[in-house]
Structures are given as structure tokens and as C-alpha cells.
Amino acid sequence: MKLYCFGESGNAYKAALALALTGSPWEAVYVDFFNGGTRRPDFRAINPMGEVPVLVDGDRVLTQSGVILTHIATVTGRMGGATPDEQAEVLRWLFWDNHKLSGQAGTCRFLMNFAPADKRPEGVVPFLQARLKHAYAVLDSHLSSRDWIVGPSPTIADLSCCGYLYYPEPFGFSRADWPAIDRWLGRIAALPGWKPPYDLMPGSPADRA
Amino acid sequence: MKLYCFGESGNAYKAALALALTGSPWEAVYVDFFNGGTRRPDFRAINPMGEVPVLVDGDRVLTQSGVILTHIATVTGRMGGATPDEQAEVLRWLFWDNHKLSGQAGTCRFLMNFAPADKRPEGVVPFLQARLKHAYAVLDSHLSSRDWIVGPSPTIADLSCCGYLYYPEPFGFSRADWPAIDRWLGRIAALPGWKPPYDLMPGSPADRA
């Protein structure tokens, strides 16, 4: 499988983690996002939504991290939840993550670290951080009495929700503030095959410095 | 099936539309959101995420509109896509909607119409409207050469993406600006059983005026 990705993308990291942790053979195709790589016609031909990640598996071209994660779980038979109830619960957390957690965290981190100074409208970062605090509280509370988001073992729900939380750039999230999230991130990082984002995918701020 | 909802919620409207358009028997349970209804302990016991909609179907309690739409399509065998490829494409648009369209439109509409004046941080509405413009452009372009988002007939992908687009309150979206979206909204509204949000669910700004 080929994953179109770049190191800074937390949504791509979710997919890369799922490939790595299920032991799937895959290769990374670097998309030079910061030099317009997702706006180029050849990339738009692959994904008209203009977004990374894109997973190419044979003749299937999949986009949106939630779809890619679901596909990897289906083809490997791993990390998708053991029962229909668990699978529905996994899907719920994938949507919640896209809607409430990663959807906001990705924007907030981008504005704080990668956007040109004149493209950082005042007031937006504090607004997003306040919304994110609610999301962290929901996740921390959920994880306070359990090791994994759904069921007794790690699933793609964990990989989706952790997508932005290992990055070193500041965006208002500190593991020290959320002890249950902190311990859970430690458990994920202890899984065989885990690597931090900039080790798992090509491209990083250091490369561009 | 019971749907916990209120008229102003576009995410609840998606679920209500799916129930109505599949001819499913359902009843609405009004959640008094604007008087703290989603923060009450009895509601949090049903949904610890504190969000509407919630669908109760027998002993199953489902939250997140994308999960509810998928469930309704599965149990009715309707509007879920006819082939595995169509089903994957439906899921992709559900995630895209949560991430890029409804996720931003809901927040923008809330800030512009329902938030107290001192809870409307400057700069956030223009920022969200600029992001939404990209989403409208993606959707309008996709619909310029087809009647429905996925395949030859309406699916839950259509119901998800249209969730906020029939509301009368201003949030920076005008059907006149997006001709393909405008025609598509007309097609959905012509389906048997369609009603606008405040006719399909209990509660509206008029009730609270």
C-alpha cells in the first residue's frame, strides 16, 4: 500500500501508525504540502478534496483518515473492534475525533506553528483552544477508568484520537494537564512498531529549516 | 426508534431526515439545549460526550450523526450505497462533512445566531467562513456533473452534507453563490417525506422568542 503523506500531518500520521502497528507492508509517498503539493493538478487528480492522507491499495484510492483507518482494520482483520458493538463504538470515536478533537487540534497547531503571521486571525487560537479543552476533558474522563478507548485492546479509535498528541510543536496541549491521556499515550507508544510522527513519515520542520 | 434532538441542531436534522426519508417509524425526544439540556446528569448518562443527536434503537444507544446515519442505512437497507465501493465513498463524504463542512458550519451558525454577544470572539466568524468557502467549492464542483454525492441515487452522504444548508439563520452561506449545491438542495427537498428542520424536529428560535 502507498500512503501519500508528510511528517507534519497528524491525519496522515494516524494512517501511518495503523499501517505500522498492523505490520502492513507500505511505502510513503512524500507530498510537499508547504510548497503547494496538495494544490498541484497531479495530486488533485488523485484526491479532488485536495487533502492528505491518501491511501492507494491496488486499484482503490482512499481518502479521509477515518476511511483509511477503517480500510486497514478491515483488510488486516486487526484493530477494528472484536464485535459489532465494538465496531460501532470505534466508528463513533472516529467521528468524534474528526469533529471535536483532531478537526480543531490540526487547525490550531497549523495556525500557531506553520501559518504565515498575516494569516493568523486574532482570537481564533484562544477560541479553538477553549473548544479543545472540552474535547481533552471528554477523552481524559473516558480513559480514566480504561486502558483503551474501545474494548480491551488498542483499536483504530486510539490511533485516530492520538494523531496530533505526540507532536512537539505547541498548540495548547500538555500531557501533564491530562493524566489519563498521558498514560494512554504512553501505552500506545509502547506498542511494537510505534514511532513518533517525524520518524514514521518523510518531511519535518527540521528538514525545512 | 427514538431520536434525542432539537430543531436548531443540524447534526440532529441529518438523523431526522434519514429516518423520515427511509420511512422509519421514529419519535422525537426534545432536548432543551438552550436551557442546559445536554449538560444535565440524566442526559450525560445517555451520552457522556454531551451531544445531540442520540438515537435509541432497542437496547442500542448511538451517538455522532455519522454513526446514526450508518445505522439507519444498515437496518433499513436504504441510502447506504449499493456496492462496497459506493459504501466506502459514502463513508468518505460523511467524514469529510464532519471534518470540513458541518463541523465548521455548525460552529459558525451558532456564533452568529445563538451565542451570547460576549461569547463571540472577534475574528472567528470570518476565519470559519473562509474555511467554509473552500468546503462549499469542493461540494459545488463535485455536484456540478452529478445529481447525488455518491452513485445514481440519494444516500446518507447527501443527508449529512445538507444538514446545515436549509436553515434560515445567516451564517455566510447563500444558495445563489453555489448553483450546483442549490440545484442539489432542491432535489433533496423534492424527495417524499422531506421537511425543513423546524418542521421535522421540535423546538425552534420562534418557540423561544
mmCIF file of C-alpha atoms in Angstrom, chain B residues 17-163:
data_model
loop_
_atom_site.group_PDB
_atom_site.id
_atom_site.type_symbol
_atom_site.label_atom_id
_atom_site.label_comp_id
_atom_site.label_asym_id
_atom_site.label_seq_id
_atom_site.Cartn_x
_atom_site.Cartn_y
_atom_site.Cartn_z
ATOM 1 C CA LEU B 17 -34.066 13.319 7.654
ATOM 2 C CA ALA B 18 -32.659 9.795 7.331
ATOM 3 C CA LEU B 19 -35.482 8.438 9.495
ATOM 4 C CA ALA B 20 -38.104 10.389 7.540
ATOM 5 C CA LEU B 21 -36.765 9.594 4.059
ATOM 6 C CA THR B 22 -36.344 5.862 4.769
ATOM 7 C CA GLY B 23 -39.903 5.725 6.144
ATOM 8 C CA SER B 24 -38.666 4.503 9.527
ATOM 9 C CA PRO B 25 -41.037 4.735 12.493
ATOM 10 C CA TRP B 26 -39.493 7.182 14.967
ATOM 11 C CA GLU B 27 -40.344 9.674 17.621
ATOM 12 C CA ALA B 28 -38.515 12.829 18.630
ATOM 13 C CA VAL B 29 -37.431 13.400 22.240
ATOM 14 C CA TYR B 30 -36.887 17.112 22.732
ATOM 15 C CA VAL B 31 -33.601 18.133 24.366
ATOM 16 C CA ASP B 32 -33.757 21.662 25.727
ATOM 17 C CA PHE B 33 -30.211 22.544 24.656
ATOM 18 C CA PHE B 34 -30.523 26.282 25.247
ATOM 19 C CA ASN B 35 -31.504 25.693 28.861
ATOM 20 C CA GLY B 36 -28.687 23.272 29.628
ATOM 21 C CA GLY B 37 -30.450 20.114 28.477
ATOM 22 C CA THR B 38 -27.238 18.444 27.238
ATOM 23 C CA ARG B 39 -25.411 19.204 30.486
ATOM 24 C CA ARG B 40 -27.977 17.565 32.759
ATOM 25 C CA PRO B 41 -26.856 14.345 34.510
ATOM 26 C CA ASP B 42 -29.755 12.328 33.045
ATOM 27 C CA PHE B 43 -28.671 13.291 29.533
ATOM 28 C CA ARG B 44 -24.965 12.728 30.280
ATOM 29 C CA ALA B 45 -25.913 9.237 31.461
ATOM 30 C CA ILE B 46 -27.205 8.568 27.929
ATOM 31 C CA ASN B 47 -24.328 10.344 26.167
ATOM 32 C CA PRO B 48 -21.179 11.198 28.147
ATOM 33 C CA MET B 49 -19.992 13.247 25.144
ATOM 34 C CA GLY B 50 -22.894 15.581 25.971
ATOM 35 C CA GLU B 51 -24.003 15.913 22.351
ATOM 36 C CA VAL B 52 -27.191 15.736 20.326
ATOM 37 C CA PRO B 53 -28.282 13.713 18.365
ATOM 38 C CA VAL B 54 -28.681 10.425 20.212
ATOM 39 C CA LEU B 55 -30.586 7.557 18.588
ATOM 40 C CA VAL B 56 -32.044 4.840 20.795
ATOM 41 C CA ASP B 57 -32.968 1.692 18.865
ATOM 42 C CA GLY B 58 -33.991 -1.091 21.243
ATOM 43 C CA ASP B 59 -31.049 -1.616 23.590
ATOM 44 C CA ARG B 60 -28.636 0.250 21.333
ATOM 45 C CA VAL B 61 -27.738 3.852 22.092
ATOM 46 C CA LEU B 62 -25.951 5.555 19.212
ATOM 47 C CA THR B 63 -24.351 8.977 19.048
ATOM 48 C CA GLN B 64 -22.492 11.005 16.412
ATOM 49 C CA SER B 65 -24.594 11.719 13.336
ATOM 50 C CA GLY B 66 -22.261 9.713 11.086
ATOM 51 C CA VAL B 67 -22.782 6.597 13.215
ATOM 52 C CA ILE B 68 -26.549 7.136 13.387
ATOM 53 C CA LEU B 69 -26.806 7.634 9.623
ATOM 54 C CA THR B 70 -24.774 4.466 9.018
ATOM 55 C CA HIS B 71 -27.007 2.536 11.440
ATOM 56 C CA ILE B 72 -30.228 3.730 9.765
ATOM 57 C CA ALA B 73 -28.849 2.802 6.328
ATOM 58 C CA THR B 74 -27.839 -0.640 7.627
ATOM 59 C CA VAL B 75 -31.113 -1.539 9.351
ATOM 60 C CA THR B 76 -33.332 -0.214 6.554
ATOM 61 C CA GLY B 77 -31.098 -1.395 3.707
ATOM 62 C CA ARG B 78 -31.597 2.021 2.129
ATOM 63 C CA MET B 79 -29.477 5.071 1.283
ATOM 64 C CA GLY B 80 -26.183 3.454 2.264
ATOM 65 C CA GLY B 81 -24.727 2.909 -1.199
ATOM 66 C CA ALA B 82 -25.345 -0.081 -3.453
ATOM 67 C CA THR B 83 -21.837 -1.550 -3.662
ATOM 68 C CA PRO B 84 -18.804 -1.784 -1.347
ATOM 69 C CA ASP B 85 -17.160 0.959 -3.407
ATOM 70 C CA GLU B 86 -20.203 3.208 -3.016
ATOM 71 C CA GLN B 87 -20.338 2.426 0.703
ATOM 72 C CA ALA B 88 -16.684 3.421 1.127
ATOM 73 C CA GLU B 89 -17.367 6.602 -0.831
ATOM 74 C CA VAL B 90 -20.387 7.359 1.379
ATOM 75 C CA LEU B 91 -18.216 6.956 4.488
ATOM 76 C CA ARG B 92 -15.603 9.260 2.988
ATOM 77 C CA TRP B 93 -18.135 12.044 2.490
ATOM 78 C CA LEU B 94 -19.555 11.522 5.972
ATOM 79 C CA PHE B 95 -16.075 12.088 7.410
ATOM 80 C CA TRP B 96 -15.395 14.993 5.085
ATOM 81 C CA ASP B 97 -18.673 16.611 6.138
ATOM 82 C CA ASN B 98 -17.910 16.233 9.846
ATOM 83 C CA HIS B 99 -14.385 17.495 9.387
ATOM 84 C CA LYS B 100 -14.736 20.267 6.827
ATOM 85 C CA LEU B 101 -18.377 21.254 6.266
ATOM 86 C CA SER B 102 -20.834 20.702 9.131
ATOM 87 C CA GLY B 103 -18.068 20.835 11.743
ATOM 88 C CA GLN B 104 -17.357 24.435 10.711
ATOM 89 C CA ALA B 105 -20.877 25.474 9.626
ATOM 90 C CA GLY B 106 -22.445 24.441 12.925
ATOM 91 C CA THR B 107 -19.946 26.475 14.914
ATOM 92 C CA CYS B 108 -20.219 29.490 12.617
ATOM 93 C CA ARG B 109 -24.015 29.483 12.666
ATOM 94 C CA PHE B 110 -24.051 29.067 16.445
ATOM 95 C CA LEU B 111 -21.684 32.001 16.974
ATOM 96 C CA MET B 112 -23.613 34.255 14.580
ATOM 97 C CA ASN B 113 -27.113 33.448 15.814
ATOM 98 C CA PHE B 114 -27.256 31.776 19.205
ATOM 99 C CA ALA B 115 -24.138 32.645 21.233
ATOM 100 C CA PRO B 116 -24.301 35.465 23.785
ATOM 101 C CA ALA B 117 -22.608 38.594 22.410
ATOM 102 C CA ASP B 118 -19.725 38.297 24.899
ATOM 103 C CA LYS B 119 -19.003 34.757 23.693
ATOM 104 C CA ARG B 120 -18.363 35.742 20.079
ATOM 105 C CA PRO B 121 -14.602 36.205 19.873
ATOM 106 C CA GLU B 122 -13.627 38.638 17.156
ATOM 107 C CA GLY B 123 -12.080 37.135 14.081
ATOM 108 C CA VAL B 124 -13.520 33.653 14.489
ATOM 109 C CA VAL B 125 -16.554 34.056 12.208
ATOM 110 C CA PRO B 126 -14.566 35.398 9.221
ATOM 111 C CA PHE B 127 -11.994 32.640 9.763
ATOM 112 C CA LEU B 128 -14.653 29.918 9.771
ATOM 113 C CA GLN B 129 -16.413 31.467 6.760
ATOM 114 C CA ALA B 130 -13.169 31.440 4.769
ATOM 115 C CA ARG B 131 -12.650 27.762 5.592
ATOM 116 C CA LEU B 132 -16.281 27.024 4.723
ATOM 117 C CA LYS B 133 -15.880 28.679 1.354
ATOM 118 C CA HIS B 134 -13.292 26.031 0.454
ATOM 119 C CA ALA B 135 -15.714 23.311 1.550
ATOM 120 C CA TYR B 136 -18.609 24.776 -0.475
ATOM 121 C CA ALA B 137 -16.309 24.967 -3.509
ATOM 122 C CA VAL B 138 -15.349 21.283 -3.169
ATOM 123 C CA LEU B 139 -19.003 20.254 -2.855
ATOM 124 C CA ASP B 140 -20.255 22.523 -5.640
ATOM 125 C CA SER B 141 -17.564 21.273 -8.005
ATOM 126 C CA HIS B 142 -18.389 17.653 -7.156
ATOM 127 C CA LEU B 143 -22.119 18.225 -7.750
ATOM 128 C CA SER B 144 -21.653 20.176 -10.975
ATOM 129 C CA SER B 145 -21.600 16.955 -13.003
ATOM 130 C CA ARG B 146 -23.832 14.695 -10.933
ATOM 131 C CA ASP B 147 -27.200 14.622 -9.190
ATOM 132 C CA TRP B 148 -26.125 12.953 -5.942
ATOM 133 C CA ILE B 149 -22.900 12.866 -3.949
ATOM 134 C CA VAL B 150 -22.362 9.110 -4.366
ATOM 135 C CA GLY B 151 -23.791 6.883 -7.073
ATOM 136 C CA PRO B 152 -27.025 7.313 -9.027
ATOM 137 C CA SER B 153 -29.435 7.951 -6.119
ATOM 138 C CA PRO B 154 -29.608 9.806 -2.806
ATOM 139 C CA THR B 155 -27.583 8.397 0.102
ATOM 140 C CA ILE B 156 -26.849 9.326 3.685
ATOM 141 C CA ALA B 157 -23.834 11.249 2.308
ATOM 142 C CA ASP B 158 -26.315 13.734 0.828
ATOM 143 C CA LEU B 159 -28.228 13.909 4.114
ATOM 144 C CA SER B 160 -25.049 14.530 6.093
ATOM 145 C CA CYS B 161 -23.699 17.270 3.847
ATOM 146 C CA CYS B 162 -27.024 19.133 3.594
ATOM 147 C CA GLY B 163 -27.554 19.171 7.377
#
